[in-house]
PDB file of C-alpha atoms in Angstrom:
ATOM      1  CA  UNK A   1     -44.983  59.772 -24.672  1.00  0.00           C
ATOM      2  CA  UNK A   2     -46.915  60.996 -21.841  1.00  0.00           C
ATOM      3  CA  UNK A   3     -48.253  64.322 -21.921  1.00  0.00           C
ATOM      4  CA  UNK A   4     -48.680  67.022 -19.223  1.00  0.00           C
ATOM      5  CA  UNK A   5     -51.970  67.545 -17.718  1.00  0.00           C
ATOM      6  CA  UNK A   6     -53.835  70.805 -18.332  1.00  0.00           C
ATOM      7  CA  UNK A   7     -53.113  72.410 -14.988  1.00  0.00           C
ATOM      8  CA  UNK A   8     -49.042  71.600 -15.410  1.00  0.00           C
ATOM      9  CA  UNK A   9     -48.970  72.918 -18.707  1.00  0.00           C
ATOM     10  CA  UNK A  10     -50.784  76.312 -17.132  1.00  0.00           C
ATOM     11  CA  UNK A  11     -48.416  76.534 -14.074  1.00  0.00           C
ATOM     12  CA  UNK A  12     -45.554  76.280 -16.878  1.00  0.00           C
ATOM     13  CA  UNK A  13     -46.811  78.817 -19.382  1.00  0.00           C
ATOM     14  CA  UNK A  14     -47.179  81.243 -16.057  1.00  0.00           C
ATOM     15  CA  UNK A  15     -43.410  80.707 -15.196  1.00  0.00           C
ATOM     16  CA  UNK A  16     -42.122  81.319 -18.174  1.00  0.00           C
ATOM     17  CA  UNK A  17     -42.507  85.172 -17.860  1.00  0.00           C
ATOM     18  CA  UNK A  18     -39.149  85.950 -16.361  1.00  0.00           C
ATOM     19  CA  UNK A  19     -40.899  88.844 -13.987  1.00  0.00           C
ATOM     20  CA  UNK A  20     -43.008  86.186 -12.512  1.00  0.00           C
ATOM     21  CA  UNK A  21     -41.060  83.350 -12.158  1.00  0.00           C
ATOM     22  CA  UNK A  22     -38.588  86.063 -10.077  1.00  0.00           C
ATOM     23  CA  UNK A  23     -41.836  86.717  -8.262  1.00  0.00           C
ATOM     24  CA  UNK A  24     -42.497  83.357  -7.435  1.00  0.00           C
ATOM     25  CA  UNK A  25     -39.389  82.626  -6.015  1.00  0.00           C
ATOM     26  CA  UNK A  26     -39.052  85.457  -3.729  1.00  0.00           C
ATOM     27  CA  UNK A  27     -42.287  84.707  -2.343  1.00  0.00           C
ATOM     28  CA  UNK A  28     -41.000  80.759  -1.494  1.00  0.00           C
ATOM     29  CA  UNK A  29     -38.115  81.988  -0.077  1.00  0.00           C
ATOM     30  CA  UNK A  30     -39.958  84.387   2.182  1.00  0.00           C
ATOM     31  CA  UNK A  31     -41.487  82.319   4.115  1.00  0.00           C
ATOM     32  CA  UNK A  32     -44.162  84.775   5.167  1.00  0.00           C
ATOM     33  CA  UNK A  33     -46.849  86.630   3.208  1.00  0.00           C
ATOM     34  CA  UNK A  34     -45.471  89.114   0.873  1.00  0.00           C
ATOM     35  CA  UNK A  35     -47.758  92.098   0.251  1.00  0.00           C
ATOM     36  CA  UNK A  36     -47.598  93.039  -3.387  1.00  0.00           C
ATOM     37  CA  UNK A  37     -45.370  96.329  -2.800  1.00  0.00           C
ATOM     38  CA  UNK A  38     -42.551  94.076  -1.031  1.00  0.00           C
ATOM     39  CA  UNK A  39     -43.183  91.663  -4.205  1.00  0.00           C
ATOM     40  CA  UNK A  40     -42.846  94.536  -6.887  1.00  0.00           C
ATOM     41  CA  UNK A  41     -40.181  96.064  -5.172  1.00  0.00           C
ATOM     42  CA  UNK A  42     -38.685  92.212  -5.518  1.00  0.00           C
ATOM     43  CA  UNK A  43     -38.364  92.986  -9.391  1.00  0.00           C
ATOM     44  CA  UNK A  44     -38.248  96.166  -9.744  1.00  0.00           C
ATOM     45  CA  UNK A  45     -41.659  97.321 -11.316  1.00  0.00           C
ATOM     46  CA  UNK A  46     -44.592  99.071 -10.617  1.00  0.00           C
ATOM     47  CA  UNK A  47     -47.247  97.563  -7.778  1.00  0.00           C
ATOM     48  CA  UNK A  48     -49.986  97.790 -10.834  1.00  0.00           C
ATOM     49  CA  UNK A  49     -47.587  95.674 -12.439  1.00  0.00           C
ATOM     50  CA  UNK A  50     -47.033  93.365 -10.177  1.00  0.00           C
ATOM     51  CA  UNK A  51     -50.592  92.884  -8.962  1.00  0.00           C
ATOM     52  CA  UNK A  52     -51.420  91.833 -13.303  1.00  0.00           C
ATOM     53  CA  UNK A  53     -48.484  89.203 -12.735  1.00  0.00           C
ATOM     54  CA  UNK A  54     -49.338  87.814  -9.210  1.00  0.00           C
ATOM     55  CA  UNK A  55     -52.953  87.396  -9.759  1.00  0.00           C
ATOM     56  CA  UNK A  56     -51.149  85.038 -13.144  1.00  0.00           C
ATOM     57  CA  UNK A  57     -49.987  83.045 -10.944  1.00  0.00           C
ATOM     58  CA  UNK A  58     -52.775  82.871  -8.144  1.00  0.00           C
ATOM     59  CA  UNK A  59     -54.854  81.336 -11.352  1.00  0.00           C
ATOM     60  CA  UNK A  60     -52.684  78.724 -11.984  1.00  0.00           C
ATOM     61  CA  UNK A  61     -52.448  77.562  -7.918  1.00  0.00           C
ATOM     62  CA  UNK A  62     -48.824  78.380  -7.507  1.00  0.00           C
ATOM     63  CA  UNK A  63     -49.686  81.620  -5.251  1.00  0.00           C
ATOM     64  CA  UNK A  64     -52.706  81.936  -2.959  1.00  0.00           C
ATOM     65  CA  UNK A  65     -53.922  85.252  -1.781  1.00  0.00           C
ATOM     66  CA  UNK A  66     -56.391  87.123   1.230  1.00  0.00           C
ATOM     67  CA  UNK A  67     -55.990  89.831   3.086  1.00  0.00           C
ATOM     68  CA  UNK A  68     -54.397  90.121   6.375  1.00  0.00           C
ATOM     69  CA  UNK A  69     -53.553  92.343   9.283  1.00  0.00           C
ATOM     70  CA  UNK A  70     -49.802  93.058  10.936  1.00  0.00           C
ATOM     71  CA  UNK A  71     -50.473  90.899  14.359  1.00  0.00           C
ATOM     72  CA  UNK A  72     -50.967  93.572  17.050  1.00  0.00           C
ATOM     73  CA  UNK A  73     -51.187  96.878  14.729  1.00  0.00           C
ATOM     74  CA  UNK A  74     -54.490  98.845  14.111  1.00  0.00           C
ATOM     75  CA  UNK A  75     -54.977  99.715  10.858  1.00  0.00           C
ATOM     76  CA  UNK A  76     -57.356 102.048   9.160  1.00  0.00           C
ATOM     77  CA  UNK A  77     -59.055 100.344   5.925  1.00  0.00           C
ATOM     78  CA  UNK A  78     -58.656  97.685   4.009  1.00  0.00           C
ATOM     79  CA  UNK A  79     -55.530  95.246   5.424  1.00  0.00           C
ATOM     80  CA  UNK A  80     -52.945  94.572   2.240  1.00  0.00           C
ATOM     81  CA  UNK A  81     -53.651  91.628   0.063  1.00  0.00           C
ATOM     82  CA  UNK A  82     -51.069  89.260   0.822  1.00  0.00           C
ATOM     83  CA  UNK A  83     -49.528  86.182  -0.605  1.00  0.00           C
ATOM     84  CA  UNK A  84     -48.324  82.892  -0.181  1.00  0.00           C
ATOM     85  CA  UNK A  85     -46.964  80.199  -2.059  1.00  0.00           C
ATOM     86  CA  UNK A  86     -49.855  77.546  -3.258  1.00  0.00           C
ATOM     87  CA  UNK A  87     -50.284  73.893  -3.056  1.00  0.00           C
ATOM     88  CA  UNK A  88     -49.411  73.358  -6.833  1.00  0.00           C
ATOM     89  CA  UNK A  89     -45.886  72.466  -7.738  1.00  0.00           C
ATOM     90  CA  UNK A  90     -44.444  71.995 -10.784  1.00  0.00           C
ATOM     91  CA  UNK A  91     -42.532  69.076 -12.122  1.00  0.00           C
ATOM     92  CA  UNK A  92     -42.393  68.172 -16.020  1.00  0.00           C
ATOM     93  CA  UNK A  93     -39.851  65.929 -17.419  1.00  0.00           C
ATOM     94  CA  UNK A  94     -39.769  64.554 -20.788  1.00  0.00           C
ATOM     95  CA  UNK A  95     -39.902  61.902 -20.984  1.00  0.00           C
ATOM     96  CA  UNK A  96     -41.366  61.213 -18.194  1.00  0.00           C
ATOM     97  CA  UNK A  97     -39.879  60.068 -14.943  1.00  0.00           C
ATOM     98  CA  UNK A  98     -41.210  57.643 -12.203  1.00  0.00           C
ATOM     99  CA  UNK A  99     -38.663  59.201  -9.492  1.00  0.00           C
ATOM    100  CA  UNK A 100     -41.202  59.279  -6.513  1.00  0.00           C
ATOM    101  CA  UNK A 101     -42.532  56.188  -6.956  1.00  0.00           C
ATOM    102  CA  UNK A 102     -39.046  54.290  -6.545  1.00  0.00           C
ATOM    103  CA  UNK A 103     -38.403  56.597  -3.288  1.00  0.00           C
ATOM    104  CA  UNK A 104     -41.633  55.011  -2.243  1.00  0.00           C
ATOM    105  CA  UNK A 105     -40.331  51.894  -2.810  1.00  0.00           C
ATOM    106  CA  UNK A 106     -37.267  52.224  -1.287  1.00  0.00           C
ATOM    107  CA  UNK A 107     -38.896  53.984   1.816  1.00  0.00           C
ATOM    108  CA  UNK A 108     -41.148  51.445   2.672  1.00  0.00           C
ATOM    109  CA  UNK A 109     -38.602  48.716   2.112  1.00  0.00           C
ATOM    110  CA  UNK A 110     -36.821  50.599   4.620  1.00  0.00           C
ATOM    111  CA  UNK A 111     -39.032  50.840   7.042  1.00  0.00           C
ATOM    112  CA  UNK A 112     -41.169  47.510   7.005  1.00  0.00           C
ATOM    113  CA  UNK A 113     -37.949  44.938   6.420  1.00  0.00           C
ATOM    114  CA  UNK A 114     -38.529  41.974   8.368  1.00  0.00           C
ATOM    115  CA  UNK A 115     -36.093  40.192  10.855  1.00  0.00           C
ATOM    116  CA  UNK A 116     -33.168  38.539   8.663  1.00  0.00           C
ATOM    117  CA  UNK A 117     -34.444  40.228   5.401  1.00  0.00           C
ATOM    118  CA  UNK A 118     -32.015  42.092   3.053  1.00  0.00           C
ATOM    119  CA  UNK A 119     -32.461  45.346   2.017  1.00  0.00           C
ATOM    120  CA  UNK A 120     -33.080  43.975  -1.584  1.00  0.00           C
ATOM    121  CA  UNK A 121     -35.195  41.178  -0.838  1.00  0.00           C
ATOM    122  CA  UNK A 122     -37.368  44.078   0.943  1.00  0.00           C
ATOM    123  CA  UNK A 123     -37.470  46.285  -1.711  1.00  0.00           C
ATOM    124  CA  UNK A 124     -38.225  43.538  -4.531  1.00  0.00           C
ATOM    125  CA  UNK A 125     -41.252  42.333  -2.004  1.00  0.00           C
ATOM    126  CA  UNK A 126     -42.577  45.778  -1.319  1.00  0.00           C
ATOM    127  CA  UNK A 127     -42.250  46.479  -5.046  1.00  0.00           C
ATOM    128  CA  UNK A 128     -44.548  43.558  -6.207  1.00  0.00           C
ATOM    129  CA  UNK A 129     -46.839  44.421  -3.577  1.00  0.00           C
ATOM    130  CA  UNK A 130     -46.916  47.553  -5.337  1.00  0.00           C
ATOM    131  CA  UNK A 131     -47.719  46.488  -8.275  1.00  0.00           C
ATOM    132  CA  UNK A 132     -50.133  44.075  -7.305  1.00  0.00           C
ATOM    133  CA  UNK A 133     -52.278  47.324  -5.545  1.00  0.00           C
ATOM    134  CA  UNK A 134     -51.610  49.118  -8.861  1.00  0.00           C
ATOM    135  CA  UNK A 135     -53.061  46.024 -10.943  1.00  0.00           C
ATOM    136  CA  UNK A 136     -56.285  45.073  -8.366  1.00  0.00           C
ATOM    137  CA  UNK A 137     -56.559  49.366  -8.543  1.00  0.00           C
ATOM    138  CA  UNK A 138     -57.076  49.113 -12.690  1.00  0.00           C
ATOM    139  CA  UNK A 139     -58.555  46.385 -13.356  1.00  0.00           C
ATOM    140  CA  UNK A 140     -61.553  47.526 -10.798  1.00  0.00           C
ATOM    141  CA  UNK A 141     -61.628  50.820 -12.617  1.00  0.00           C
ATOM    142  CA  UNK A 142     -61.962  49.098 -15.986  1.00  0.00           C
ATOM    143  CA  UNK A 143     -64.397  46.623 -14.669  1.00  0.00           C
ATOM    144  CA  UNK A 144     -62.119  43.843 -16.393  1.00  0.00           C
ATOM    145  CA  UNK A 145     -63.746  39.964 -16.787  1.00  0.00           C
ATOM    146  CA  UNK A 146     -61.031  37.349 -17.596  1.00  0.00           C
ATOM    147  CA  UNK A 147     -58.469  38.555 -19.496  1.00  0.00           C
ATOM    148  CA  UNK A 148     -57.269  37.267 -23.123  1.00  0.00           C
ATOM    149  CA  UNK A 149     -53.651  37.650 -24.011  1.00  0.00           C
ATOM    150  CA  UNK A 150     -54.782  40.644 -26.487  1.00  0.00           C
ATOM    151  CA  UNK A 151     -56.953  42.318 -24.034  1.00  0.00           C
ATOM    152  CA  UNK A 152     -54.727  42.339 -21.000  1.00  0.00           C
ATOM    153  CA  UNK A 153     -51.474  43.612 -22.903  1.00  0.00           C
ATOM    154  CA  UNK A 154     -53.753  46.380 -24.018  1.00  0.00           C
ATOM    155  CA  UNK A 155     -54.560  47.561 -20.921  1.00  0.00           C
ATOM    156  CA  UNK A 156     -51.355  47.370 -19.133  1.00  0.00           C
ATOM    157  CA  UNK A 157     -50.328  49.316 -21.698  1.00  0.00           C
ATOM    158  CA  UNK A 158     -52.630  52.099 -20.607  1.00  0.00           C
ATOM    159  CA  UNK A 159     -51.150  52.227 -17.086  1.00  0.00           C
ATOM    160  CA  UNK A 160     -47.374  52.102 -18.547  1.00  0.00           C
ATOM    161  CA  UNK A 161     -48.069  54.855 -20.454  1.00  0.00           C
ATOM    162  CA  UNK A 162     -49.946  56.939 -17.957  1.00  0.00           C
ATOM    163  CA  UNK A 163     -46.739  56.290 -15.684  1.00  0.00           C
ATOM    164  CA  UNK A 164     -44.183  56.967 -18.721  1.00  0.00           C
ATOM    165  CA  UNK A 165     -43.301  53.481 -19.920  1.00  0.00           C
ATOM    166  CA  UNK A 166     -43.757  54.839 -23.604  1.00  0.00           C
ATOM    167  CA  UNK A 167     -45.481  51.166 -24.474  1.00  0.00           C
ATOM    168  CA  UNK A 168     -45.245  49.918 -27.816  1.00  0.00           C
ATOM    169  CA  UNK A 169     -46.772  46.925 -29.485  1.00  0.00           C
ATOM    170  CA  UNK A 170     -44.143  45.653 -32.140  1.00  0.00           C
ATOM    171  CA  UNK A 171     -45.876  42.177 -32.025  1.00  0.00           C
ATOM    172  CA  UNK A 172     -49.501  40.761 -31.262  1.00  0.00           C
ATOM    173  CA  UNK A 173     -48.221  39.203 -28.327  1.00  0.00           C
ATOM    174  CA  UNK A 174     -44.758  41.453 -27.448  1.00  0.00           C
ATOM    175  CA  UNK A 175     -45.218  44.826 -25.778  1.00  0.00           C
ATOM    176  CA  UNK A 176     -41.629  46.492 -25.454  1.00  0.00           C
ATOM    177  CA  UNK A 177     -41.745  49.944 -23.291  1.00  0.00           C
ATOM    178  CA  UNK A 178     -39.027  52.256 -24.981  1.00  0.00           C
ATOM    179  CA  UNK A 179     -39.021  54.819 -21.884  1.00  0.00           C
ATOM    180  CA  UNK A 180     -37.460  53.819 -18.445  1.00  0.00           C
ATOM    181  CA  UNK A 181     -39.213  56.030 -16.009  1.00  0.00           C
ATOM    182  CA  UNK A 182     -36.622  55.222 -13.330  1.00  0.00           C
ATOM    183  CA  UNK A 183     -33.572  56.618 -15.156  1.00  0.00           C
ATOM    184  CA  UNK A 184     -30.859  58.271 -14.561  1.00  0.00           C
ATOM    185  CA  UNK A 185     -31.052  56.033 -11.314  1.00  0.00           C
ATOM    186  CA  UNK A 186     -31.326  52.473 -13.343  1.00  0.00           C
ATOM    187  CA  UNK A 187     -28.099  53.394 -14.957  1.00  0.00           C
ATOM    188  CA  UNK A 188     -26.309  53.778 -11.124  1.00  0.00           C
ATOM    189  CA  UNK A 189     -27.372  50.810  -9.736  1.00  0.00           C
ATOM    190  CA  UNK A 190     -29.387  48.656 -12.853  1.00  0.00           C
ATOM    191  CA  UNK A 191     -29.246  45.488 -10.752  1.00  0.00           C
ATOM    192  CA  UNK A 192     -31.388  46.984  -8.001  1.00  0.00           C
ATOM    193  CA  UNK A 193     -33.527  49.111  -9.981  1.00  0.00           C
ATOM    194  CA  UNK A 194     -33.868  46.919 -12.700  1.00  0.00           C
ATOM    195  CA  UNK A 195     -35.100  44.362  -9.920  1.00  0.00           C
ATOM    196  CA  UNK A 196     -37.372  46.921  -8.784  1.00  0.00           C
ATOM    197  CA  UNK A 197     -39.249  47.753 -11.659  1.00  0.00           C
ATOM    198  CA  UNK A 198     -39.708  44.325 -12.798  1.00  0.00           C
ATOM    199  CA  UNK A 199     -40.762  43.222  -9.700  1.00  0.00           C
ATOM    200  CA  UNK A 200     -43.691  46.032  -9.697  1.00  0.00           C
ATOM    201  CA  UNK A 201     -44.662  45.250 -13.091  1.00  0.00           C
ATOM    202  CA  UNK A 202     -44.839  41.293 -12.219  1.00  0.00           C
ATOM    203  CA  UNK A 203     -46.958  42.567  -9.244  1.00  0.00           C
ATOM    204  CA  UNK A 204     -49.079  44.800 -11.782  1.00  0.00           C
ATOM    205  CA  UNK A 205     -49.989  41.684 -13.712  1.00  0.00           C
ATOM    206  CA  UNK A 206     -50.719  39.276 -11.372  1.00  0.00           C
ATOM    207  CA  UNK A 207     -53.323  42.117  -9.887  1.00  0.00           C
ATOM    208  CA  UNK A 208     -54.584  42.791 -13.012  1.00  0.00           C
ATOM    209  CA  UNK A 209     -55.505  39.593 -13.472  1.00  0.00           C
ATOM    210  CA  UNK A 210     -53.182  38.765 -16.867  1.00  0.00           C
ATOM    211  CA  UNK A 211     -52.320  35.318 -16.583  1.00  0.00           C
ATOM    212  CA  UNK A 212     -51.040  34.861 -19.490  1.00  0.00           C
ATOM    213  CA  UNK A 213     -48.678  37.695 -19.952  1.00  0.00           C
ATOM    214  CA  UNK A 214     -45.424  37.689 -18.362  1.00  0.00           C
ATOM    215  CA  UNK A 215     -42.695  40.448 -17.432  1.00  0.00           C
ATOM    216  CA  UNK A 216     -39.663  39.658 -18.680  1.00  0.00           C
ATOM    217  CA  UNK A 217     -36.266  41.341 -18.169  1.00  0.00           C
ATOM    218  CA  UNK A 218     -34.701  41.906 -21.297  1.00  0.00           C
ATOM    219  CA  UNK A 219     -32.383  45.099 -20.984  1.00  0.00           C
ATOM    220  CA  UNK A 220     -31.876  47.373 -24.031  1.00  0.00           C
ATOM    221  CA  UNK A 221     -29.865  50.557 -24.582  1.00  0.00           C
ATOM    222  CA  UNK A 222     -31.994  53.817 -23.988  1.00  0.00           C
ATOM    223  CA  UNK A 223     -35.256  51.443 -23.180  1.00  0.00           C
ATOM    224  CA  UNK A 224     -36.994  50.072 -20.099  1.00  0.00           C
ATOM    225  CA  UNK A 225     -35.138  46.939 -18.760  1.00  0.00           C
ATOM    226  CA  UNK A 226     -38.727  44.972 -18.923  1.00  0.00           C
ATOM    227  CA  UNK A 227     -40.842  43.763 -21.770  1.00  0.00           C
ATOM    228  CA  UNK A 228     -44.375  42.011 -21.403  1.00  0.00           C
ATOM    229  CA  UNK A 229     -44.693  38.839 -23.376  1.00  0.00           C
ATOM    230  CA  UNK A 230     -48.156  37.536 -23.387  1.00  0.00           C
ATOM    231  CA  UNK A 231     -48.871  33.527 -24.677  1.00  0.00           C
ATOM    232  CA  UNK A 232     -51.024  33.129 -27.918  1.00  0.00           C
TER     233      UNK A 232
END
């Protein structure tokens, strides 16, 4: 199972306060900055109180804060600290789900299908490609040499799991992935997405350079559609 980063796990602790996460939310739907009376006032508590919680969650990157003036108002001392929401966003599924990556897919499919091409045949091309970028991308990071049948299962395995897969090696040469990071969208249309992913994770080893492990559909219930099978 994949495991949160740091910084999600943060971001999540911070919203669980019930007084925050109300905070939060007004300040999103705002769509100004929010002084921290107007964000108090939100909730119903003190502006000491407040300012404890909102500085929580300018920590964790879901709020930033500075100081501004009304536009066109003179004001005598300090302006109010104002907020806004942050660049952080939080997302945690367990397990974990590839959603954004098959939108990417699909996207690009979309957009670079080529005269007389179907909308499938585009997505299973852009897919591989995909996965082929994914492989070249890891096997440069790992500095990989020619690959044995041992060696490259092992480390697809560490980009399935990084990207939820849930890999597990129940034979020397047999790594089945007991997570399907595409579902609940597999289960609508499991010929297409089922296509998909084992189009990207053909791609993924013929970039990482595993010749002799192969992606092979082989649909189970409450699994990934794909298994790698690698030759002795």
């Amino acid at each position: 199972m994949v495991t949160p980063d740091r910084a999600t796990l943060e971001a999540v602790a911070v919203l669980s306060d019930d007084l925050r996460r109300r905070m939060y939310e007004f300040i999103r739907r705002s769509g100004r900055p929010v002084t921290r009376d107007e964000a108090a006032e939100s909730v119903g508590i003190s502006r000491k109180l407040a300012a404890f919680h909102l500085d929580k969650l300018v920590a964790v990157g879901l709020l930033t804060a500075d100081y501004a003036r009304p536009d066109g108002l003179r004001q005598v001392g300090r302006a109010p600290k104002v907020y806004r929401p942050g660049a952080a966003s939080v997302q945690v599924s367990i397990p974990q789900r590839e959603h954004g990556l098959l939108a990417d897919i699909l996207l690009d499919a979309v957009r670079l299908q080529e005269p007389g091409e179907t909308g499938r045949a585009a997505a299973l091309r852009v897919a591989t490609e995909r996965g082929r970028m994914a492989g070249e991308a890891e096997r440069a990071e790992l500095k990989l040499g020619r690959l044995g049948t041992e060696r490259a299962l092992t480390c697809a395995g560490l980009m399935l799991e990084r990207h939820g897969f849930e890999p597990s090696r129940t034979a020397p040469t047999l790594v089945r992935l007991r997570n399907c990071p595409f579902h609940p969208m597999a289960a609508k249309d499991p010929d297409l997405v089922c296509g998909i992913n084992h189009a990207f994770l053909t791609g993924f080893l013929t970039g990482l350079g595993a010749e002799t492990v192969n992606a092979i559909l082989a649909p189970r219930p409450g699994a990934c559609c794909v298994e790698l099978s690698g030759r002795p």
